[in-house]
CSV table of C-alpha atoms and ligand atoms in Angstrom, one decimal:
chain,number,residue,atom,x,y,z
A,65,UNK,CA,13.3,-21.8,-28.4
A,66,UNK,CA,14.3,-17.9,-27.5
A,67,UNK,CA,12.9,-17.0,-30.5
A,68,UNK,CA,9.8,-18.6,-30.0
A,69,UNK,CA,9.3,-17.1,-26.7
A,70,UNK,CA,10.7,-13.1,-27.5
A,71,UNK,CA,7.9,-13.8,-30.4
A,72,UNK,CA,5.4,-14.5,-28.5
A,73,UNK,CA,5.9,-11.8,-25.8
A,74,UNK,CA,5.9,-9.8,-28.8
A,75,UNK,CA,2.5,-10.7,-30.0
A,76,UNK,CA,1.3,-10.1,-27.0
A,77,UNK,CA,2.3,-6.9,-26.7
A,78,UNK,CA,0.8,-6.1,-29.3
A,79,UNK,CA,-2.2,-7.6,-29.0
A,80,UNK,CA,-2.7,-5.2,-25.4
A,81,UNK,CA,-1.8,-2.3,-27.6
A,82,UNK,CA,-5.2,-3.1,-29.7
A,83,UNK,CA,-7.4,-4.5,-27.2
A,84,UNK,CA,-6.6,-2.7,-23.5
A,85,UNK,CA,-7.4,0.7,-22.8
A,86,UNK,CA,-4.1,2.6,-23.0
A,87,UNK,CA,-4.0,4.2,-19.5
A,88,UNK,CA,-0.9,2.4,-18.2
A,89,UNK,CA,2.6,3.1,-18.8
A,90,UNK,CA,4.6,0.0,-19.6
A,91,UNK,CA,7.6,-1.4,-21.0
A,92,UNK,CA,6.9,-4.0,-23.3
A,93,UNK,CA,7.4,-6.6,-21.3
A,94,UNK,CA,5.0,-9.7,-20.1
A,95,UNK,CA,6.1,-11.4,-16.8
A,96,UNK,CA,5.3,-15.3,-16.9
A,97,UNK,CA,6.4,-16.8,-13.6
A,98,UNK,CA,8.2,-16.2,-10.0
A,99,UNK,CA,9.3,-17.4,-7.3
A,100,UNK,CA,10.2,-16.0,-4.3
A,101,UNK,CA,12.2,-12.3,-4.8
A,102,UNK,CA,12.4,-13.5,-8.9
A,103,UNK,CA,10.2,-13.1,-12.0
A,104,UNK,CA,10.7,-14.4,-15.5
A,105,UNK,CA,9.3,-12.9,-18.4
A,106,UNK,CA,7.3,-14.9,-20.9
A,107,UNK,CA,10.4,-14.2,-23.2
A,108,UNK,CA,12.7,-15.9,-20.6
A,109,UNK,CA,14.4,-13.2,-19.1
A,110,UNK,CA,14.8,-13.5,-15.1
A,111,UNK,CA,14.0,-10.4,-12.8
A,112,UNK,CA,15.4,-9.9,-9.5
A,113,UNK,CA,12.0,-8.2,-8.0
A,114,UNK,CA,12.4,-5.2,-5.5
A,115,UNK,CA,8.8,-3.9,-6.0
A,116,UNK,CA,6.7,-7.2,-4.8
A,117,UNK,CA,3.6,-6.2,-7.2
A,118,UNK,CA,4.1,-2.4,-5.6
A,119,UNK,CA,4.2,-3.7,-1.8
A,120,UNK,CA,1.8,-6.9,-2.6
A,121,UNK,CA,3.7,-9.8,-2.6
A,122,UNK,CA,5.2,-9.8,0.9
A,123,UNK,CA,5.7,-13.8,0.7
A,124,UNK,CA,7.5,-13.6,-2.5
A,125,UNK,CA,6.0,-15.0,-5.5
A,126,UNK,CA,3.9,-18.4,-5.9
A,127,UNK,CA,5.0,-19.0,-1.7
A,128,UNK,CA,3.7,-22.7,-1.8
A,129,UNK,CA,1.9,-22.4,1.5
A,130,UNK,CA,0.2,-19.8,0.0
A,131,UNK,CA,0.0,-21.0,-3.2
A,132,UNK,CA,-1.5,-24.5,-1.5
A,133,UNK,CA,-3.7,-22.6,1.0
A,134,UNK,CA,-5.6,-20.8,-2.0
A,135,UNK,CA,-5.9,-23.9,-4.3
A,136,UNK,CA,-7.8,-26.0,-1.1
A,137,UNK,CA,-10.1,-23.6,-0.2
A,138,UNK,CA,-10.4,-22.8,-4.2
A,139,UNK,CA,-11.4,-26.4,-4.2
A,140,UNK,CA,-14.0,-26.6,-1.4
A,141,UNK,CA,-15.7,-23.0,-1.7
A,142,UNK,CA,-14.7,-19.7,-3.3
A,143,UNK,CA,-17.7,-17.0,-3.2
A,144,UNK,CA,-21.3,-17.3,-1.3
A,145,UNK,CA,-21.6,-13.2,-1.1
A,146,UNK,CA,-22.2,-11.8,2.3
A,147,UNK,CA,-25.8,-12.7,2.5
A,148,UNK,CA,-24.4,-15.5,4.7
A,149,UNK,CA,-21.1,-15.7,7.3
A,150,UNK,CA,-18.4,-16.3,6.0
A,151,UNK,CA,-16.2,-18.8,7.8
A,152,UNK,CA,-12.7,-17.5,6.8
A,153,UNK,CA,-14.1,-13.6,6.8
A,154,UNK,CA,-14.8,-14.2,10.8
A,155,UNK,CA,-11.5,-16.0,11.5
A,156,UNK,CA,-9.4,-13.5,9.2
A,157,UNK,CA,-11.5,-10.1,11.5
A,158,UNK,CA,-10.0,-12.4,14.8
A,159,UNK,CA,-6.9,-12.2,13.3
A,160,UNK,CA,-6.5,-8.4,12.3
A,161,UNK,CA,-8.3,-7.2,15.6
A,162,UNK,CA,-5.6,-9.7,17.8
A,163,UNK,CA,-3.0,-7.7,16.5
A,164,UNK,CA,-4.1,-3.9,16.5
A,165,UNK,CA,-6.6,-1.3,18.6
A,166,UNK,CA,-8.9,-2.4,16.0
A,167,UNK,CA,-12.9,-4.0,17.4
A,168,UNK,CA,-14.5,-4.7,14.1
A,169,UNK,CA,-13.6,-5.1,10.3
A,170,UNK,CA,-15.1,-4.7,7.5
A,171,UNK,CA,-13.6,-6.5,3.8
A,172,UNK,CA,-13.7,-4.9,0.4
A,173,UNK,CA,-11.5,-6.0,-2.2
A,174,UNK,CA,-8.7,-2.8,-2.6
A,175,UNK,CA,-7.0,0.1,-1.3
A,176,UNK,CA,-9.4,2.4,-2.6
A,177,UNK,CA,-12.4,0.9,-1.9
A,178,UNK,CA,-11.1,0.4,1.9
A,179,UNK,CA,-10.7,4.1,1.7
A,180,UNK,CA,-14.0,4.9,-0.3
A,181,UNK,CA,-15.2,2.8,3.3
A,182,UNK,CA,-13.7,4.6,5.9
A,183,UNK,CA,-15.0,7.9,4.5
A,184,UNK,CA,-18.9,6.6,4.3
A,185,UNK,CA,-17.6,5.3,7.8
A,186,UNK,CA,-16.8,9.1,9.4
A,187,UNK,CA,-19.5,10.9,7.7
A,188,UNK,CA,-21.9,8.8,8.9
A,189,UNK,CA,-20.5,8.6,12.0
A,190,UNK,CA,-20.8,12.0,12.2
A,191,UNK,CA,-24.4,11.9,12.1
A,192,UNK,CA,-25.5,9.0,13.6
A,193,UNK,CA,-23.4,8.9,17.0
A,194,UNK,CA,-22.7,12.5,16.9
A,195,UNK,CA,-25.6,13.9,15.8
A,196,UNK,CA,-23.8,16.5,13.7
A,197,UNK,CA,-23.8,17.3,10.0
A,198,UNK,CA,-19.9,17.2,9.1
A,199,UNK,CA,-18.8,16.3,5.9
A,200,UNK,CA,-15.1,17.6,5.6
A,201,UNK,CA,-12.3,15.8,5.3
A,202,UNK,CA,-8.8,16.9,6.1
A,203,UNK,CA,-6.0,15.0,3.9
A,204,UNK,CA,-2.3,15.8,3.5
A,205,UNK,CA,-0.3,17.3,0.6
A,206,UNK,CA,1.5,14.4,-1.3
A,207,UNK,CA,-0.8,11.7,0.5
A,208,UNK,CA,-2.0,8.9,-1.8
A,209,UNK,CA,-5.3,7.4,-1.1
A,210,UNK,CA,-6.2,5.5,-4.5
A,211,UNK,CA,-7.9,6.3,-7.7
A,212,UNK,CA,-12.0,6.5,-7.5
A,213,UNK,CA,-13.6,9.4,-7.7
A,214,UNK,CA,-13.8,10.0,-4.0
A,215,UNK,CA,-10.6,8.3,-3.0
A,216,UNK,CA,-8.6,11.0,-6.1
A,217,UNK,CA,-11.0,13.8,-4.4
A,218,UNK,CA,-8.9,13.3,-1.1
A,219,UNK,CA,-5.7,12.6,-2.6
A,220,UNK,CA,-3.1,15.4,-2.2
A,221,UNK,CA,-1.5,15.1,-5.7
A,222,UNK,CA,-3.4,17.2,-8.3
A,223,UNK,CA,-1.8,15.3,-11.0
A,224,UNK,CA,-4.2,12.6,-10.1
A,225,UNK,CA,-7.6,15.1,-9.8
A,226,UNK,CA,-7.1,16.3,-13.8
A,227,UNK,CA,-9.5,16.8,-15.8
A,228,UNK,CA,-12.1,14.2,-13.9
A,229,UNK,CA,-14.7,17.5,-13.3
A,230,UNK,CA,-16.0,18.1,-10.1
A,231,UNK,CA,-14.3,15.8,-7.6
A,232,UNK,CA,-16.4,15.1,-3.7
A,233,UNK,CA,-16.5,17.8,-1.3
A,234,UNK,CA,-15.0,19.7,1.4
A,235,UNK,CA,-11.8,18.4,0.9
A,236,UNK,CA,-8.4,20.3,2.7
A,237,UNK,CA,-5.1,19.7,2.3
A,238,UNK,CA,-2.5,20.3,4.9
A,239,UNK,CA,1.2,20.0,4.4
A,240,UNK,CA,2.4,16.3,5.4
A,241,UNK,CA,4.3,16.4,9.0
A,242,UNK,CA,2.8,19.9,10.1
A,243,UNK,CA,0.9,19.7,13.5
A,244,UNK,CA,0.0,23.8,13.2
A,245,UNK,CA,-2.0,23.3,9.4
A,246,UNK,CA,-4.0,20.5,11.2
A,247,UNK,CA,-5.4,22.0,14.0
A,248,UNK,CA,-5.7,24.8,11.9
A,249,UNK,CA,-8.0,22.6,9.6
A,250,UNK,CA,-9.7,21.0,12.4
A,251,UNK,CA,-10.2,23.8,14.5
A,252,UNK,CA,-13.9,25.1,13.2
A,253,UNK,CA,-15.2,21.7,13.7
A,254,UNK,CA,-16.6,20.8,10.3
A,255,UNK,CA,-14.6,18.0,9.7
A,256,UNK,CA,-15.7,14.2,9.8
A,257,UNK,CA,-12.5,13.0,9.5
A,258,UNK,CA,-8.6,13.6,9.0
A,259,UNK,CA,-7.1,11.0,6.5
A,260,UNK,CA,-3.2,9.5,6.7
A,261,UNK,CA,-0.5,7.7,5.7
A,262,UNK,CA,1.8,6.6,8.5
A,263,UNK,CA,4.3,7.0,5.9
A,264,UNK,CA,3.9,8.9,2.7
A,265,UNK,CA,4.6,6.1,0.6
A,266,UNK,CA,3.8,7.3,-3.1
A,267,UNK,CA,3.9,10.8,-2.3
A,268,UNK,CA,8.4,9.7,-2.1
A,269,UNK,CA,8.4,7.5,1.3
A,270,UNK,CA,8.5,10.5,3.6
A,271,UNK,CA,8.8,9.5,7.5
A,272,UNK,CA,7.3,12.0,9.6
A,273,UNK,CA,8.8,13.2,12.7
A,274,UNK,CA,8.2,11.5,15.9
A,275,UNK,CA,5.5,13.2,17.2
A,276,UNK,CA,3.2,13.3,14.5
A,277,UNK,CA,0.9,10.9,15.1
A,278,UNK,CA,0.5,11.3,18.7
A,279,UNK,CA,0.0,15.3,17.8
A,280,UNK,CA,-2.8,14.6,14.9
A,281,UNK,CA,-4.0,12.0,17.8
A,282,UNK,CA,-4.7,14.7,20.5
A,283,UNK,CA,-6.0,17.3,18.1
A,284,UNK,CA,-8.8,14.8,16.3
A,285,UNK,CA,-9.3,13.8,20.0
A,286,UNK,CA,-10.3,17.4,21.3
A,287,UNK,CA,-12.3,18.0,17.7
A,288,UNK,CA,-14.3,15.6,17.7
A,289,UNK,CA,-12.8,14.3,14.5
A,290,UNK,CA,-11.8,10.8,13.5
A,291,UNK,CA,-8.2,9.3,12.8
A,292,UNK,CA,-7.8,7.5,9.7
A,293,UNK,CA,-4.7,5.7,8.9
A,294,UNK,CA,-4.3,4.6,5.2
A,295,UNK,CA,-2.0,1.7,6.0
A,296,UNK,CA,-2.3,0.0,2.6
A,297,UNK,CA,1.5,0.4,1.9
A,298,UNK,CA,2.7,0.4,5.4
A,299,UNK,CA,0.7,-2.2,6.9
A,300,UNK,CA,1.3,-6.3,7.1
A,301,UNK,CA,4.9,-6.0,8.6
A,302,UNK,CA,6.6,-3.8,5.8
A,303,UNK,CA,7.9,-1.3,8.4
A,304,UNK,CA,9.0,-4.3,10.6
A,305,UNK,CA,6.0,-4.3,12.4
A,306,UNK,CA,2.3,-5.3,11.9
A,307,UNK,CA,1.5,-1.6,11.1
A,308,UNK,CA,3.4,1.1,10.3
A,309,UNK,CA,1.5,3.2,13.0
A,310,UNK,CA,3.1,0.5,15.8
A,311,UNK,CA,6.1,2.4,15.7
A,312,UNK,CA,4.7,5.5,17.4
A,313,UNK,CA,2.1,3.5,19.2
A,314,UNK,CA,-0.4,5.9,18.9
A,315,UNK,CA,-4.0,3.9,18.1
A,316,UNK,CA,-6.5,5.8,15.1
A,317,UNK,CA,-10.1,5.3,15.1
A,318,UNK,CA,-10.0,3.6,11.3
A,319,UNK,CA,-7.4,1.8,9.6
A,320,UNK,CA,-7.6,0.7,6.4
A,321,UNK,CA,-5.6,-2.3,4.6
A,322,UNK,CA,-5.0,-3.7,0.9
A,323,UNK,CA,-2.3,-5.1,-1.0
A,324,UNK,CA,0.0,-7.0,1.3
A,325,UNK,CA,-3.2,-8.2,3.1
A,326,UNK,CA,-3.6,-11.1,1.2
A,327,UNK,CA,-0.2,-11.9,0.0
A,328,UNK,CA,-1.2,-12.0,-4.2
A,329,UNK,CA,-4.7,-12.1,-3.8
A,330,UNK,CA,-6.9,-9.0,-3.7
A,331,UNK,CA,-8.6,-7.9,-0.7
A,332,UNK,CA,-8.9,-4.4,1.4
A,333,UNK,CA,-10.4,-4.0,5.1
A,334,UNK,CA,-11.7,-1.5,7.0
A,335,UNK,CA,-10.7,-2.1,11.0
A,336,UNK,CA,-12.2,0.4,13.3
A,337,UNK,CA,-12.5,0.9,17.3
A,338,UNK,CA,-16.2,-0.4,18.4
A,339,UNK,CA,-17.2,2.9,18.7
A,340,UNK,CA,-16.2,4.3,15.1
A,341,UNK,CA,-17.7,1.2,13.7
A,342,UNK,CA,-21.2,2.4,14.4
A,343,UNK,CA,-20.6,4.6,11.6
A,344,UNK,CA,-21.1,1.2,9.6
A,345,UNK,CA,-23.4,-0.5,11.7
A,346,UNK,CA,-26.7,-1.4,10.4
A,347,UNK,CA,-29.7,-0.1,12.3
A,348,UNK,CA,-33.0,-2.5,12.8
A,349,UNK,CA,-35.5,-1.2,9.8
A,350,UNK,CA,-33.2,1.1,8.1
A,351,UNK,CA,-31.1,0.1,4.9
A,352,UNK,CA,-27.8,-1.4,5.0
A,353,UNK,CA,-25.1,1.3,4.9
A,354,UNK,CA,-22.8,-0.5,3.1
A,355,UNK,CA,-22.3,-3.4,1.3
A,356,UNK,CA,-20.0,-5.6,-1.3
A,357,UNK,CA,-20.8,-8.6,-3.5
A,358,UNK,CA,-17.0,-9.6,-3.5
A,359,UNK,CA,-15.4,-8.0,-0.2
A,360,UNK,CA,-14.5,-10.8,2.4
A,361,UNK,CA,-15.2,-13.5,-0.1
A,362,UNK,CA,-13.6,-17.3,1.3
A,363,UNK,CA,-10.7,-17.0,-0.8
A,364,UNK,CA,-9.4,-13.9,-0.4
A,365,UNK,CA,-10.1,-14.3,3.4
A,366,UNK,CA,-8.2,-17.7,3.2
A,367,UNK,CA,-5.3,-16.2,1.5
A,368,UNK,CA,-5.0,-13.3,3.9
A,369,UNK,CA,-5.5,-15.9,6.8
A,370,UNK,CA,-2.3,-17.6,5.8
A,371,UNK,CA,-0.5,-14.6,5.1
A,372,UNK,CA,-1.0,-13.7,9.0
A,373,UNK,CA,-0.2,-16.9,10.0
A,374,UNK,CA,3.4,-17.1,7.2
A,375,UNK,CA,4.7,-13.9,8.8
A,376,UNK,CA,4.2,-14.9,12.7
A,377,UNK,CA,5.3,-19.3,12.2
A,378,UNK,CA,8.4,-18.1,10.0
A,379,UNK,CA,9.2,-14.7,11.8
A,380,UNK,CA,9.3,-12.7,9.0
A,381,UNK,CA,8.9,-9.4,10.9
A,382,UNK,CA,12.3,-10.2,12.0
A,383,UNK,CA,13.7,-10.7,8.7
A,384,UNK,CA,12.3,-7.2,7.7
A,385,UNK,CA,14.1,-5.5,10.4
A,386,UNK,CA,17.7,-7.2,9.7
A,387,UNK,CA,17.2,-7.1,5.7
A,388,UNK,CA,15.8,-3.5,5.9
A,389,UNK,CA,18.5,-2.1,8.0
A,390,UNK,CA,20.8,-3.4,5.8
A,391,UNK,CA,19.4,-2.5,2.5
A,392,UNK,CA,19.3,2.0,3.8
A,393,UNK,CA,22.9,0.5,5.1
A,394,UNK,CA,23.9,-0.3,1.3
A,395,UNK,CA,21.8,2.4,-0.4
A,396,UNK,CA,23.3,4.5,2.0
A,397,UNK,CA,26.6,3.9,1.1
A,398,UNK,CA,25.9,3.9,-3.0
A,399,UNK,CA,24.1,7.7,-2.4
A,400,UNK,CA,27.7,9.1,-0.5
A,401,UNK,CA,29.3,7.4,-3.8
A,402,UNK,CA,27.3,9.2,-6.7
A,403,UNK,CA,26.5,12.6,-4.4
A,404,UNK,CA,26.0,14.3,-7.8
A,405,UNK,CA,22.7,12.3,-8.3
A,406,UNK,CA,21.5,11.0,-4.8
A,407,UNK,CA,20.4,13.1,-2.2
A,408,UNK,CA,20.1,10.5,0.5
A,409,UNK,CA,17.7,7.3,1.8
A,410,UNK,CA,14.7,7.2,3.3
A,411,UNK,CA,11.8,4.7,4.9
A,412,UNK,CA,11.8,1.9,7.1
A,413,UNK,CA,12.0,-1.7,7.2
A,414,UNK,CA,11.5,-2.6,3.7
A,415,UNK,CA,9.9,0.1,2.0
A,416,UNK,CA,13.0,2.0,1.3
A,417,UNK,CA,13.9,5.4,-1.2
A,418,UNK,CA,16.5,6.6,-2.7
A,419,UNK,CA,16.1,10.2,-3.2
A,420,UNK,CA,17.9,11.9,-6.2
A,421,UNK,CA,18.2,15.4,-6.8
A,422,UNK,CA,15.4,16.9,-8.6
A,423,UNK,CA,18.2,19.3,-10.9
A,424,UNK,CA,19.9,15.6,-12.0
A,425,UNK,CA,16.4,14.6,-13.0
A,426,UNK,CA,17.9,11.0,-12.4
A,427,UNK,CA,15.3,9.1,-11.1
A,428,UNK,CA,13.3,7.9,-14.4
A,429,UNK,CA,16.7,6.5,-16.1
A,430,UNK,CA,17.9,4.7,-12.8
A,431,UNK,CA,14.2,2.7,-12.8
A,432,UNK,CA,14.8,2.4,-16.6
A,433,UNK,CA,18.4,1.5,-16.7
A,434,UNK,CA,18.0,-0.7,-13.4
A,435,UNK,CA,15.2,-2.9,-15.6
A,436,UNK,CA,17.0,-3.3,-18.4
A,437,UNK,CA,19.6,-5.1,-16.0
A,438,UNK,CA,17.2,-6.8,-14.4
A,439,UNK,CA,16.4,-5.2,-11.1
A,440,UNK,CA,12.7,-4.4,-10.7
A,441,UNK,CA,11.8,-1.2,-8.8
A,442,UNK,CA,9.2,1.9,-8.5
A,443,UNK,CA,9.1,5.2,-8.4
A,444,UNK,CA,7.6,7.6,-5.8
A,445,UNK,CA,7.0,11.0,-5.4
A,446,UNK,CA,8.8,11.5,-9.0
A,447,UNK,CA,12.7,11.5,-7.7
A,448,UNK,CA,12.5,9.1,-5.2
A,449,UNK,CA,13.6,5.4,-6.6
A,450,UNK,CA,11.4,2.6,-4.2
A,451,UNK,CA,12.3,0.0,-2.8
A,452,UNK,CA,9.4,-2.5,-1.4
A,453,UNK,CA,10.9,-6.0,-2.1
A,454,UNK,CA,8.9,-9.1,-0.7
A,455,UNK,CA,9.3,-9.2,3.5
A,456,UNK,CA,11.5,-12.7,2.5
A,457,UNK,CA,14.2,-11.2,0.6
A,458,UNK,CA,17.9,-11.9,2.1
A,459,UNK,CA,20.9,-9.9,2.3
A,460,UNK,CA,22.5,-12.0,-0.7
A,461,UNK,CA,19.0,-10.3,-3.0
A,462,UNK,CA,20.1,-6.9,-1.3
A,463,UNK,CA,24.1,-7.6,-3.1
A,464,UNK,CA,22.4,-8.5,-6.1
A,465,UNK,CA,20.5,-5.5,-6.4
A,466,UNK,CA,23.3,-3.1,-4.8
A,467,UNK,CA,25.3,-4.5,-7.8
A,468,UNK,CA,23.1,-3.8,-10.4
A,469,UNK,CA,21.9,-0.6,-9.1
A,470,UNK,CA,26.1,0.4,-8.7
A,471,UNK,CA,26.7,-0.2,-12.4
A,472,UNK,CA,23.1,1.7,-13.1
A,473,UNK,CA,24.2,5.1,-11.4
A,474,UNK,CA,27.5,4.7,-12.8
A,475,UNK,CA,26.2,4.7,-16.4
A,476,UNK,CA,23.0,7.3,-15.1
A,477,UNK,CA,26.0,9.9,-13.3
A,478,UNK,CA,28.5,9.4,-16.8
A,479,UNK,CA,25.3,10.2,-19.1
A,480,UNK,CA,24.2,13.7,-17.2
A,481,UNK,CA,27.3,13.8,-16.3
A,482,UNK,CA,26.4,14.5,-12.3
B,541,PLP,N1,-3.6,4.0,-0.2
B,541,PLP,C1,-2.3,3.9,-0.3
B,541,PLP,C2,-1.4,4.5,0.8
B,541,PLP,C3,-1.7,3.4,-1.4
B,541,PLP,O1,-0.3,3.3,-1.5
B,541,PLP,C4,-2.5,2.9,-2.4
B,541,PLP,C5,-2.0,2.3,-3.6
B,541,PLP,O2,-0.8,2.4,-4.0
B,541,PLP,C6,-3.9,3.0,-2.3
B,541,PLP,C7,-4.4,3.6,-1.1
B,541,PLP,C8,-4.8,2.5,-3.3
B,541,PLP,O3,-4.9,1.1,-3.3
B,541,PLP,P1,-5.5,0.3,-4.5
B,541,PLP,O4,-4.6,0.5,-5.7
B,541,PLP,O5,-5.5,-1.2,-4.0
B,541,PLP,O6,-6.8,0.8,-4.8
C-alpha cells in the first residue's frame, strides 16, 4: 500500500516537472489531506503544519463549519459577477466595516490585486477629491506587497523587481520603522499614497516601535497623503486582534485584506474610510473605475462570512493570545539554548520568527531539516524561520513542534558547528 502511494506521489512529481511552469521552489512532495494544525502527504506521511497555507488557513484545515458553509452555498449559487448584488458580498462588507474604521469595501480575489486596488484607489483620489495630479507612492525597505507588475513596483525587495523591465512609477522607498525618511518623502507633496505593513511580515516579521503608526498617521495627515495598511498577513486575528494595526489603534485611510479572509478560499478586499472610497466611486456618465469578474463572488464571500463569525462564536482571538505567548515563550527559550545559531524571537500573536544569525547561514537547513521531521514552516526575510500556524493550534501542537525543532537545531548547530 506504501508503495503504491510513494509511487504515486512520485509520478506526480514528475508529471509537474513536465507540465508546470518551473517558477516555484519545491520539495517533492504532494500534500493530500488535513485537518486542523495536520497535513498528510499523498504518500502518507503526516505533517504537523506551522505555516497554515503561509498565514491562510487560520481555522485549520477542512474546519467542518467551514468546510459545510462552502459546500451549501456551493450548492445553491456560486458566481453571478458583479452586474448584480451580491447577497453574501453585502453581508460579508457589514461584517469587515463592524469591526474596523473602515465605511466601504471593495472584493477582489488576492493580496495583490487588493493592493493593485488601493493604489488605483489613492491616485484617483488624488485627482478627483483633491483635484491634484500626484502619482507617488511612498513604500518601505523590506515591505512585501505581492507579485504584479505594480504590486513588485512598490515592493521594497529588489530581488522581486529583476529583470521584469520598467516597473510603475514614482515609487520611494524609506527604511521600515523611520519617522524622519517619511516625512522626508512626503514632504514635497507629490505623493498619493504611503503603503505599509503593520508588521513586516516577509520582509523577517519586524515589529515596529510603538509609535510608528501614529507618527506615519500625523505626517500623511498634514500631507495630504493617504494611509495604506497592507494587512494581508497581519489581518483576521493573527496578531491577537482583528488587525494588526488594532494594537496601536491608530485608524489608515485604506486597508487591504487576503489570505486569512476567507479561511482556504481565495478572496482580497479593499476597506476604506467614506471619504478615501470616493477614489473608487463611480461617477453618473463616466466609466466604472474599477471592476472584477470574480472579486466578491457568493462563495468566497460565504466562506469569509463564516470565517468572521468561527473566530468571534469560538473565541479564537483568545486562543491566539495564550497560544502565541507561549510559542515566543518556547522559541525563546530554544534561541538562549543554540545562541551560536539564534539571534532571538520576534512577532506577535501567532505570526512568530526565529531570527538566526546571518554568519551561521542557518535558516535554510532548519526549514529543510524541520520538514524532513515533519514540522512545516516558512522563511522570511532570508534568516528568519516563521511561524504562522492556524489561529486553532494548542499548546500541545506548540510541544510538538518545540520538539522537533529542538532535535533540528541540534543536528543544524553540530553540522556548522555554531
Ligand atoms: N501583502 C502582504 C503583506 C503579503 O504578505 C502578501 C503575500 O504574502 C501579499 C501582499 C500578496 O498576497 P497574494 O499572494 O495573495 O497576492
Amino acid at each position: 500500500m506504501k508503495e503504491h502511494e510513494l509511487k504515486r506521489q512520485k509520478e506526480l512529481v514528475e508529471l509537474a516537472g513536465r507540465v508546470l511552469i518551473k517558477n516555484y521552489r519545491q520539495p517533492p512532495i504532494v500534500m493530500a489531506a488535513g485537518r486542523g494544525a495536520e497535513l498528510w502527504d499523498v504518500a502518507g506521511n503526516r505533517y504537523l503544519d506551522m505555516t497554515s497555507g503561509i498565514a491562510v488557513c487560520s481555522l485549520g484545515h477542512s474546519h467542518p463549519r467551514l468546510a459545510a458553509r462552502v459546500a451549501r452555498q456551493a450548492a445553491t449559487l456560486q458566481h453571478t459577477s458583479n452586474l448584480y448584488f451580491v447577497e453574501e458580498q453585502v453581508l460579508l462588507a457589514k461584517d469587515i466595516t463592524d469591526r474596523c474604521f473602515a465605511d466601504r469595501v471593495f472584493f477582489c480575489n488576492s493580496g495583490a490585486e487588493a493592493n493593485e486596488g488601493a493604489m488605483k484607489l489613492a491616485r484617483r483620489y488624488q485627482r478627483v477629491v483633491n483635484g491634484q495630479d500626484r502619482d507617488l507612492i511612498v513604500s518601505t525597505i523590506n515591505s512585501f506587497h505581492g507579485r504584479s507588475m505594480a504590486t513588485v513596483s512598490i515592493t521594497g525587495q529588489e530581488k522581486y523587481r529583476t529583470d521584469f523591465g520598467r516597473l510603475l512609477e514614482p515609487v520611494k522607498y524609506v527604511p521600515f520603522d523611520d519617522l524622519d525618511a517619511a516625512a522626508q518623502a512626503l514632504e514635497g507633496r507629490e505623493a498619493c499614497a504611503f503603503i505599509v505593513e503593520p508588521i513586516q511580515a516577509e520582509g523577517g516579521i519586524v515589529v515596529p516601535s510603538e509609535k510608528y503608526l501614529l507618527g506615519l498617521r500625523e505626517l500623511t495627515k498634514a500631507t495630504g497623503t493617504l494611509l495604506i495598511y497592507d494587512e494581508v498577513q497581519t489581518g483576521m486575528g493573527r496578531t491577537g486582534k482583528w488587525f494588526g494595526h488594532h494594537h496601536d489603534d491608530v485608524a489608515p485611510d485604506v486597508m487591504t485584506m487576503a489570505k486569512a479572509l476567507g479561511g482556504g478560499v481565495p478572496i482580497g478586499a479593499v476597506a476604506a474610510s467614506e471619504q478615501a472610497a470616493e477614489g473608487l466611486a463611480w461617477k453618473e456618465g463616466g466609466a466604472v473605475p474599477h471592476a472584477t469578474t470574480f472579486g466578491g463572488n457568493p462563495l468566497a464571500c460565504a466562506a469569509a462570512r463564516e470565517v468572521f463569525a468561527t473566530i468571534e462564536e469560538e473565541d479564537i482571538l483568545a486562543n491566539v493570545v495564550a497560544v502565541g505567548d507561549y510559542l515566543a515563550e518556547r522559541l525563546g527559550e530554544l534561541a538562549a539554548r543554540y545562541p551560536g545559531v539564534c539571534e532571538g524571537v520576534r512577532g506577535r500573536g501567532l505570526l512568530r520568527g526565529l531570527n538566526t544569525h546571518a554568519k551561521a547561514a542557518a535558516a535554510g537547513p532548519i526549514y529543510a531539516g524541520a520538514r524532513e521531521r515533519g514540522l512545516l514552516l516558512s522563511l522570511a526575510g532570508g534568516t528568519v524561520v516563521r511561524f504562522a500556524p492556524p489561529l486553532i493550534v494548542t499548546r500541545a501542537h506548540v510541544d510538538e513542534a518545540i520538539g522537533i525543532l529542538d532535535d533540528t537545531l541540534s543536528a543544524v548547530a553540530g553540522s556548522t558547528g555554531a
